[in-house]
Structures are given as structure tokens and as C-alpha cells.
mmCIF file of C-alpha atoms and ligand atoms in Angstrom:
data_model
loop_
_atom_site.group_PDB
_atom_site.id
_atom_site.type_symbol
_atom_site.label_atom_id
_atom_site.label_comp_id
_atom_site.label_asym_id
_atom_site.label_seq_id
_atom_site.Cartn_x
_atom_site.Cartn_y
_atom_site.Cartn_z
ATOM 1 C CA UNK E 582 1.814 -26.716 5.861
ATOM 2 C CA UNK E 583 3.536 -23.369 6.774
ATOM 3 C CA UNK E 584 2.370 -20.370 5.227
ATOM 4 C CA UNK E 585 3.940 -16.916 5.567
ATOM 5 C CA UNK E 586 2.607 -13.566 4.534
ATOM 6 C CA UNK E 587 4.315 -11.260 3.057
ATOM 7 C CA UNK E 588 4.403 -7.700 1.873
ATOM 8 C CA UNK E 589 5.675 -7.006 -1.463
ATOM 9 C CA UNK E 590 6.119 -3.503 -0.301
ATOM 10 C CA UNK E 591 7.855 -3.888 3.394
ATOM 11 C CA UNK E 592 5.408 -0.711 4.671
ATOM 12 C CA UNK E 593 8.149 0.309 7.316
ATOM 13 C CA UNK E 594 10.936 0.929 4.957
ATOM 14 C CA UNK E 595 8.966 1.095 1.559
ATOM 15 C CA UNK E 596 11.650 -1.985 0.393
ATOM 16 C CA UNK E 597 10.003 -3.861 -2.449
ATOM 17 C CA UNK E 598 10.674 -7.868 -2.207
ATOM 18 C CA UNK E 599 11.082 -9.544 -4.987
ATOM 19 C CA UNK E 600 8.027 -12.254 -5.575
ATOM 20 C CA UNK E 601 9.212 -14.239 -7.784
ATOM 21 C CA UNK E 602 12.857 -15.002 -6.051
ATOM 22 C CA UNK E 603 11.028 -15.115 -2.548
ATOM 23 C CA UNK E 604 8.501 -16.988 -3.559
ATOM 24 C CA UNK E 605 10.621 -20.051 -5.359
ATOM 25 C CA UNK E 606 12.217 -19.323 -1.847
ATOM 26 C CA UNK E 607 9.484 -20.350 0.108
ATOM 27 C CA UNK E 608 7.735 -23.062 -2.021
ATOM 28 C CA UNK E 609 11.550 -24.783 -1.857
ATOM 29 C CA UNK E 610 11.281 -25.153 1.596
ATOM 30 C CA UNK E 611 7.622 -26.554 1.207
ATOM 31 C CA UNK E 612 6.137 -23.645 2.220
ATOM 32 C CA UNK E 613 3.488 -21.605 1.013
ATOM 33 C CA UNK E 614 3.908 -17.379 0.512
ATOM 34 C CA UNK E 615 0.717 -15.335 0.752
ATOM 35 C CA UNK E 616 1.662 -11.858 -0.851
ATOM 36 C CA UNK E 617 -0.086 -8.369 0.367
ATOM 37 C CA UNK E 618 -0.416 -6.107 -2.398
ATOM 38 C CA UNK E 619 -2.271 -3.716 -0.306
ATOM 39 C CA UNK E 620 1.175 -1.302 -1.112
ATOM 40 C CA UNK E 621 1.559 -2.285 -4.513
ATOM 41 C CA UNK E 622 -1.574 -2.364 -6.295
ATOM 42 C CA UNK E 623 -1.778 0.933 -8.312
ATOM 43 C CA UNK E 624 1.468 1.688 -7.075
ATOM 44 C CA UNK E 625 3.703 -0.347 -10.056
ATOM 45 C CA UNK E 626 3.281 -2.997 -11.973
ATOM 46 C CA UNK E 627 2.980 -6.584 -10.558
ATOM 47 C CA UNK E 628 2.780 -9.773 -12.849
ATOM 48 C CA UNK E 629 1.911 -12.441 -10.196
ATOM 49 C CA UNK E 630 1.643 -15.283 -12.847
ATOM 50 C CA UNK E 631 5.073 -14.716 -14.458
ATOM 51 C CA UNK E 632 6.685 -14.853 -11.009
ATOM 52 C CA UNK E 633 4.702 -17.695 -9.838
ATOM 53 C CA UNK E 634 2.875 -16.609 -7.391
ATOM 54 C CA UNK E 635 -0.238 -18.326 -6.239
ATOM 55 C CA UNK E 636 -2.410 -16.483 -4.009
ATOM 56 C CA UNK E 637 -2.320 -12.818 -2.792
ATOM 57 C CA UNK E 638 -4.178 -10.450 -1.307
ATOM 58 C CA UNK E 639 -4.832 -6.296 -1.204
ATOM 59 C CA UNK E 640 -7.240 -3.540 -0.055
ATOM 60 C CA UNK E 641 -8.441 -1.320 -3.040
ATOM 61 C CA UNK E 642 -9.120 1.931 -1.313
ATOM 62 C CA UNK E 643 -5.023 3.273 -0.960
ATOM 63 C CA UNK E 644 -3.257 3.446 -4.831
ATOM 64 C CA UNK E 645 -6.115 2.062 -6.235
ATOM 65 C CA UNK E 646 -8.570 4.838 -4.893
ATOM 66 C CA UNK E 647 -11.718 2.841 -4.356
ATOM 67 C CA UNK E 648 -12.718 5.253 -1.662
ATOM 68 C CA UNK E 649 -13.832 4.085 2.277
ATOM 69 C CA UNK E 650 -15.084 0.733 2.643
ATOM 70 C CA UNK E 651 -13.838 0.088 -0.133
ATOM 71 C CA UNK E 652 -13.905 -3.742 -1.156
ATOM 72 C CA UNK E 653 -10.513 -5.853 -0.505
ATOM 73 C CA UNK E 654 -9.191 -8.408 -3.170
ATOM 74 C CA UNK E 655 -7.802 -11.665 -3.223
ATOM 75 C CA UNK E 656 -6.091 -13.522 -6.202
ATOM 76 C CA UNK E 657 -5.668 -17.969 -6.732
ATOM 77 C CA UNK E 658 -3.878 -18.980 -9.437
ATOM 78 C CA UNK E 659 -5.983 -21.654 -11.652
ATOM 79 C CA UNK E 660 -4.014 -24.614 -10.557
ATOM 80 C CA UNK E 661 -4.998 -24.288 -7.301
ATOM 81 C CA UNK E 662 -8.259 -22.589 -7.179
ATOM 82 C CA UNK E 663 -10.032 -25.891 -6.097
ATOM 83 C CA UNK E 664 -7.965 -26.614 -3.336
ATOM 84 C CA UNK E 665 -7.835 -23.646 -1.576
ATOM 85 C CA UNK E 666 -10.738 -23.280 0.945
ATOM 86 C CA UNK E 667 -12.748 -20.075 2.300
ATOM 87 C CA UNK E 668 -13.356 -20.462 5.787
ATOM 88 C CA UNK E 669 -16.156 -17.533 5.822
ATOM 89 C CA UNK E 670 -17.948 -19.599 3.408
ATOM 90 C CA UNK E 671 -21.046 -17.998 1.854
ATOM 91 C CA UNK E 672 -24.147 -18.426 -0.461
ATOM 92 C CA UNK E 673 -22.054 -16.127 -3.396
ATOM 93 C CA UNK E 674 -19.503 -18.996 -2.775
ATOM 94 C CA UNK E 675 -21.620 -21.870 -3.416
ATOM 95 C CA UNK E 676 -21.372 -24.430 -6.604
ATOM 96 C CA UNK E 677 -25.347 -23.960 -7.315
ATOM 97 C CA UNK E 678 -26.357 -21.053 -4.785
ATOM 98 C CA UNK E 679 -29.933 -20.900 -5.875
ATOM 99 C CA UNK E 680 -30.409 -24.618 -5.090
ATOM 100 C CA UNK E 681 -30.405 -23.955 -1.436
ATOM 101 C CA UNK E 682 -28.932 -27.298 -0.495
ATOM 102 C CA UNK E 683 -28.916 -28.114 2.918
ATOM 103 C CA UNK E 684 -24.827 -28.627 3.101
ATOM 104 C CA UNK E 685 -21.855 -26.503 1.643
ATOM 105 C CA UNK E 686 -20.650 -27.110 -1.787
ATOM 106 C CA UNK E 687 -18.011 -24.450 -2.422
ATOM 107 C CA UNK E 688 -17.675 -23.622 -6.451
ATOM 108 C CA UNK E 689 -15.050 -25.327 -8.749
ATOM 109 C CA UNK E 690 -13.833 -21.761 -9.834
ATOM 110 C CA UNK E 691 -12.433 -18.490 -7.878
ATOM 111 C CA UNK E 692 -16.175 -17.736 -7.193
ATOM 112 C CA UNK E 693 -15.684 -20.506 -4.321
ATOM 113 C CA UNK E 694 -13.708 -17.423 -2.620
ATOM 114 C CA UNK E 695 -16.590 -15.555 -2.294
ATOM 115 C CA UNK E 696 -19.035 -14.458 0.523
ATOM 116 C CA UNK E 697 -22.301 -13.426 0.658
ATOM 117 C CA UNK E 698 -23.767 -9.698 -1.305
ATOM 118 C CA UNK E 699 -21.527 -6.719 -1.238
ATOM 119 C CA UNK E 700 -21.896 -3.437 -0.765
ATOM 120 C CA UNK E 701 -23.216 -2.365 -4.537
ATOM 121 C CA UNK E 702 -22.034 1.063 -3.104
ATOM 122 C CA UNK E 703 -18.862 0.450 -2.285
ATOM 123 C CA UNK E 704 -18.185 -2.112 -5.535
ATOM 124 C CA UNK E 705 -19.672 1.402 -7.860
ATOM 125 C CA UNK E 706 -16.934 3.542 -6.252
ATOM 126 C CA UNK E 707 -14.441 1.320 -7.467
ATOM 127 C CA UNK E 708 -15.720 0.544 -10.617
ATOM 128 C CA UNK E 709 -15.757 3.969 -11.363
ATOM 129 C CA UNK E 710 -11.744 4.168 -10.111
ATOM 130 C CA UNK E 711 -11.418 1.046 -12.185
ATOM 131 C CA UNK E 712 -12.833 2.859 -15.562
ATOM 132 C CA UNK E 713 -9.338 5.325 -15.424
ATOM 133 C CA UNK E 714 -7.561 2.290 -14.318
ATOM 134 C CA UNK E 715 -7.950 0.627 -17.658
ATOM 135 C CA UNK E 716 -6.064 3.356 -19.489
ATOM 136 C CA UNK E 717 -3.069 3.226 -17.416
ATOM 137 C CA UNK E 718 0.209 2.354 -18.707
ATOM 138 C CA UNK E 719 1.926 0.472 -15.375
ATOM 139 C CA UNK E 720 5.177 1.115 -16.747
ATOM 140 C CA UNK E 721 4.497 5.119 -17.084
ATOM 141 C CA UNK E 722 2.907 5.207 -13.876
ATOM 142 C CA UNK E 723 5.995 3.819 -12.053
ATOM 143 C CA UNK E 724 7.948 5.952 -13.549
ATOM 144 C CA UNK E 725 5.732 8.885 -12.698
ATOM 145 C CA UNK E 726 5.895 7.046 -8.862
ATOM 146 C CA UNK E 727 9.709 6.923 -8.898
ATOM 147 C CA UNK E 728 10.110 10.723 -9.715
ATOM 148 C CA UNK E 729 7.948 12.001 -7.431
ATOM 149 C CA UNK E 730 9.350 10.465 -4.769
ATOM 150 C CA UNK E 731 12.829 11.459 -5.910
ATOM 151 C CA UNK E 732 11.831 14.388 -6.198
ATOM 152 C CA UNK E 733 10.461 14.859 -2.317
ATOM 153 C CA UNK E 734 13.888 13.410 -1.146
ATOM 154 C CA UNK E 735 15.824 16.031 -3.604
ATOM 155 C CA UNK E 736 13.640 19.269 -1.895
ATOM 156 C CA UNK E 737 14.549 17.913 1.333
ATOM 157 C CA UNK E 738 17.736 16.590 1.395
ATOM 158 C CA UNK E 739 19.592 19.661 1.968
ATOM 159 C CA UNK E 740 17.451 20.045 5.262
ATOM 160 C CA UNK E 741 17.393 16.559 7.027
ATOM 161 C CA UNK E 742 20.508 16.078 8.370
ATOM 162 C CA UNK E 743 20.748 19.637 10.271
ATOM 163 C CA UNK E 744 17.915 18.399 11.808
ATOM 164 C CA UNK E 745 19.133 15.082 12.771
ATOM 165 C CA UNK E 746 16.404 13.136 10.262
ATOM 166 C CA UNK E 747 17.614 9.952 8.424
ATOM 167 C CA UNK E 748 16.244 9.035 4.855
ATOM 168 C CA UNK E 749 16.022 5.345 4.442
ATOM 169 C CA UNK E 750 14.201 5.268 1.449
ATOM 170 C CA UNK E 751 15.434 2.418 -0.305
ATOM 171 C CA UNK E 752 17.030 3.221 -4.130
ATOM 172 C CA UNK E 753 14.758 3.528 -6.954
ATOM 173 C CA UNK E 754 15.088 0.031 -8.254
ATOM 174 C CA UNK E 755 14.118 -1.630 -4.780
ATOM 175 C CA UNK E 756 11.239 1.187 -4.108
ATOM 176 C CA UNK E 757 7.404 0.838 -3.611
ATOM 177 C CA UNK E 758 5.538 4.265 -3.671
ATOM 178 C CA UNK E 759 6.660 5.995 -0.815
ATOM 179 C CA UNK E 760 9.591 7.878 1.128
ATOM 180 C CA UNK E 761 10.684 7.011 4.619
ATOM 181 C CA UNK E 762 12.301 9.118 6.893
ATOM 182 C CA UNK E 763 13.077 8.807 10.351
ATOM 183 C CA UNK E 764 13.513 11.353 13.162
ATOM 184 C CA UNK E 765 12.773 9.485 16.834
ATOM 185 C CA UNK E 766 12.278 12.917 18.761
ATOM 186 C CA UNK E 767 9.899 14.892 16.678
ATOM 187 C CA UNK E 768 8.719 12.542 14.120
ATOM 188 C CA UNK E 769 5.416 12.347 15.566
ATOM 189 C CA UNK E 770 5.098 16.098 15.718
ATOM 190 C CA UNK E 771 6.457 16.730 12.361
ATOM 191 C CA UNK E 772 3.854 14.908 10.768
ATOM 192 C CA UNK E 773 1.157 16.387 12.667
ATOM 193 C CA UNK E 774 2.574 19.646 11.684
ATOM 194 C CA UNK E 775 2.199 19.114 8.137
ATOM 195 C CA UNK E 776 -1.093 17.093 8.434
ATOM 196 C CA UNK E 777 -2.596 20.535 9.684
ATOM 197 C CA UNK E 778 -1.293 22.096 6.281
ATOM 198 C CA UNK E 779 -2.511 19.467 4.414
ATOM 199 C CA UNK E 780 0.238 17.179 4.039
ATOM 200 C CA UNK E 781 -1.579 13.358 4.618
ATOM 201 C CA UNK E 782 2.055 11.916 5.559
ATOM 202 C CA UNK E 783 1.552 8.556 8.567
ATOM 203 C CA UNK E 784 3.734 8.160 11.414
ATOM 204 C CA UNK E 785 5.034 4.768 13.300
ATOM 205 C CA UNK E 786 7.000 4.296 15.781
ATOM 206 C CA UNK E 787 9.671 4.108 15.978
ATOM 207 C CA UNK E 788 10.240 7.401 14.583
ATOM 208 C CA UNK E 789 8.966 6.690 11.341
ATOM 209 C CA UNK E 790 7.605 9.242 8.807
ATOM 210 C CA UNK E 791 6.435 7.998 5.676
ATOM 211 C CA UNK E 792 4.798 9.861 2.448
ATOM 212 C CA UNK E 793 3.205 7.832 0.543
ATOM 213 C CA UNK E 794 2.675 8.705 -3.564
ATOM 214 C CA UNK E 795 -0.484 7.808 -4.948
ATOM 215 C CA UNK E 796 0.856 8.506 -8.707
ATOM 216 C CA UNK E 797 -2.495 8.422 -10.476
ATOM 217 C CA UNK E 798 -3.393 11.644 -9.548
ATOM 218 C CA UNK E 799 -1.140 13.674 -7.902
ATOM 219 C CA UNK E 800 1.177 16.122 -9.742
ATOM 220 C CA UNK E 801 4.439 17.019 -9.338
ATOM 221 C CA UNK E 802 3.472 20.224 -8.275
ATOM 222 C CA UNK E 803 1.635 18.614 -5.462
ATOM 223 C CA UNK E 804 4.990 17.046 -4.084
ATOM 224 C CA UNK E 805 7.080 19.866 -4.683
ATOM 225 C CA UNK E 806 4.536 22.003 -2.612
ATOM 226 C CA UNK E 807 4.416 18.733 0.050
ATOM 227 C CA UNK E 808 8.377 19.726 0.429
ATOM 228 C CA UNK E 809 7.657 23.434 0.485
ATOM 229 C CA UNK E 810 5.161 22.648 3.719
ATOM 230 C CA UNK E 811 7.994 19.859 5.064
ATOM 231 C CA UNK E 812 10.756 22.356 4.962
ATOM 232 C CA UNK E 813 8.418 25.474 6.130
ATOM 233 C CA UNK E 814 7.467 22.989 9.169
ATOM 234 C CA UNK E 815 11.344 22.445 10.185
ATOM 235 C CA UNK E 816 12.576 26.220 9.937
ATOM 236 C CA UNK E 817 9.457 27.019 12.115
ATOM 237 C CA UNK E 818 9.736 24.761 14.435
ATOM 238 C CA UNK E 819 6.133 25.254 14.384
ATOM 239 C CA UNK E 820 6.070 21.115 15.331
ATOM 240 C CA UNK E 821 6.950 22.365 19.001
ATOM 241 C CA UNK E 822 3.603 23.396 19.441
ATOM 242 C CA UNK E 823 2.382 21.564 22.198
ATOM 243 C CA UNK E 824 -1.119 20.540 20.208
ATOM 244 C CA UNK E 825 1.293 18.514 17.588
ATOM 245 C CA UNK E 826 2.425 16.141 20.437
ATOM 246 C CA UNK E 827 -1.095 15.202 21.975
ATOM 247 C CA UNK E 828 -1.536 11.697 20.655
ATOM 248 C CA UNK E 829 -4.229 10.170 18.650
ATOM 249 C CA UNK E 830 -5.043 6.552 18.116
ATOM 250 C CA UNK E 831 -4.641 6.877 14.503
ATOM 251 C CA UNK E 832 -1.476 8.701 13.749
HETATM 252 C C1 PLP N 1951 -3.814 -1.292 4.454
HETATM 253 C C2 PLP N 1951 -3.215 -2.623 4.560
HETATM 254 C C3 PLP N 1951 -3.997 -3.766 4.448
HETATM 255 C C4 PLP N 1951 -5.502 -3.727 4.301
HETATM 256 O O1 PLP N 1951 -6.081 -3.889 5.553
HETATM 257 P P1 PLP N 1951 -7.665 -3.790 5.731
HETATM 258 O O2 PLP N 1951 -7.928 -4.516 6.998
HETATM 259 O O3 PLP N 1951 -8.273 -4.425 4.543
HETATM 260 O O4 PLP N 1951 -7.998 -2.331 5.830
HETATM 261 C C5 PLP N 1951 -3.367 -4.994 4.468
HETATM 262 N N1 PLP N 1951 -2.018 -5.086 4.630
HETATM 263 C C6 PLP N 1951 -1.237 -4.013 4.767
HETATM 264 C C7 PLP N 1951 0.244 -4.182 4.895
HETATM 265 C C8 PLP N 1951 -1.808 -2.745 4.744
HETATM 266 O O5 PLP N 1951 -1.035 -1.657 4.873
#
């Protein structure tokens, strides 16, 4: 069987796909869809069993602020939690793990998916993230995501096109978390430039910029001031400087 894996949040473009349409989609075709949720989770709400999805994954330490090494997740619907297979099999995994059979007997349940012990550290990070968690409205939070990142693109819009930079930040109702703008030439610098004031935006080629925001905890203060530093950066020029175009593996 074919499987594809997909974004819900295309990470270029910050384009949200709609599960439940591409998914009926896929599964027409007699396909299977895995979704990443790795830009969605704590980013807006997602209801994977009302748009029949059946498996997805996601890491837990970008919206959902689990911290490094933070643990990833991984979600089977009911129906076809005993089918499914783990091919890093492990004693948390196993139907009866204190039995120490001598072959593998994968669990009936989700537990099947699991490995071997994890990082108590790590899991403690996130269960203390997960605490706040629990008192979020989804549907206030996305609409706390949606203005901040209108509000970026309304502090800068005035700016972008005198310096040749394209915003292709999809409209509000087809939107993950984030704001993308492109600028082949000095993208790369730009972002350095605000990264040394502070300004955590990620850069891919080609000529990508994107600013990603976590709505949980930052203000709108915080983006207004991100804009400040973005538009303080371009009147500069101060991404010229020759230590904003030395490369790094991460950038
Ligand atoms: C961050 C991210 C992940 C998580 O990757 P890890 O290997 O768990 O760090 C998965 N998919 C996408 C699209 C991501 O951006």
C-alpha cells in the first residue's frame, strides 16, 4: 500500500491543508495519509477523529514548548491500532512485558507503539508545558495566532516592497502559525541580522524567511517589537555586514 506524508502546515509557505478533504482524498485512491503535526500542535486546533484521520505524527518541543529533547508523538485511531506495526519494537511495546517471553508479542492497544524507557527528564518538561496546556481554549489561541501574525505583516508591509521582499503568507483562513516572506538576495542576511537582536526568525532557501508565532506565550508587544527590529534591520542595512552572510549549518 502507498502511504504519503503530509504536513498539515506546508512549513515553506505556512499553507494549512485541509485533513479531512485530503485525507478522504487519499484513502479514495487506496492510499494511506500520514499527517505531521509537528506545525500544528499548539499552534490551532486539530480534531483528527472528526476529519478521519488515522495516524499522525508531531515533535512536542516547537508550539507545544516541551523544551530540547523533547519527546515526539504519534496518534492511531482505535480501528486500526492492532494493525499497525512498530518496526523499533520494544519491551514498553510488549503485550505482557514483564513475562520476558522469548519472541515479540506487540500489545492489542496504542501501547504496542511504544519503545523501550524514556527520558523521565525530558517526559517532566513536558508535563509541566502540558499542565498550562489543559487550560487553553484552542479556539482563543488561534485567534491570538492569527493576530499576531497579522499584525507582523501590517508593521511591515509598508517596507517590503521598496526592498524588493514578497509576502506569501497565505490568508488567515488557510494559515498555520507563521509569516513567510521571501527576499532571494539578502534573505539569509536579514535573518541573521535580526537573530543578533533577538529575533529567532529561520531561513531556507530559496530565499525564504519565516517567523514563526508560538501564541501561548508571546505577547503582542513581543511581535510588534519583532517588526520594530525587522524594519530597524532594513533602513540600516546593517544585514550588509559581512559577519551576517558567513553561513552556518543551521540557519
Ligand atoms: C520539526 C519537524 C519535525 C520533527 O522532527 P524531529 O526529527 O522529531 O526533530 C517533523 N516534521 C516537520 C515538518 C518538522 O518541521
Amino acid at each position: 500500500m502507498a502511504v504519503v506524508v503530509l504536513s498539515q502546515v506546508n512549513y515553506r509557505t505556512g499553507k494549512l491543508r485541509d485533513i479531512a478533504a485530503t485525507t478522504k482524498l487519499i484513502n479514495d485512491h487506496g492510499a494511506e495519509v500520514i499527517w505531521d503535526l509537528a506545525h500544528s500542535a499548539g499552534a490551532l486546533p486539530i480534531d483528527l477523529n472528526g476529519a478521519g484521520a488515522r495516524y499522525a505524527v508531531g515533535c512536542t518541543y516547537k508550539y507545544l514548548n516541551g523544551g530540547p529533547g523533547a519527546p515526539a508523538f504519534l496518534y492511531v485511531h482505535k480501528d486500526v491500532q492492532d494493525g499497525g506495526w512498530q518496526p523499533l519494537s520494544g519491551w514498553h511495546g510488549h503485550a505482557s512485558p514483564f513475562a520476558f517471553d522469548a519472541d515479540y508479542a506487540p500489545a492489542g492497544d496504542i501501547s504496542r507503539f511504544r519503545t523501550g524507557t524514556h527520558s523521565a527528564l525530558a517526559y517532566t518538561a513536558l508535563e509541566a508545558s502540558f499542565s498550562l496546556w489543559a487550560e487553553v481554549d484552542m479556539q482563543a489561541l488561534r485567534d491570538k495566532s492569527l493576530a499576531m501574525s497579522e499584525l507582523f505583516r501590517e508593521c511591515l508591509a509598508d517596507r517590503l516592497e521598496a526592498h524588493g521582499i514578497k509576502d506569501m503568507t497565505p490568508a488567515t483562513s488557510e494559515r498555520g502559525s507563521q509569516v513567510s516572506l521571501i527576499d532571494s538576495q539578502h534573505g539569509y542576511a536579514i535573518v541573521q541580522a535580526l537573530i543578533a537582536r533577538g529575533v529567532i526568525g529561520d531561513y531556507r532557501e530559496p530565499g525564504l524567511m519565516r517567523f514563526g508565532f508560538a501564541p501561548l506565550y508571546l505577547s503582542f508587544e513581543d511581535v510588534w517589537q519583532a517588526a520594530h527590529h525587522f524594519r530597524a534591520v532594513l533602513k540600516s542595512g546593517e544585514y550588509q555586514n559581512s559577519q551576517f552572510h558567513v553561513r552556518s549549518a543551521v540557519t
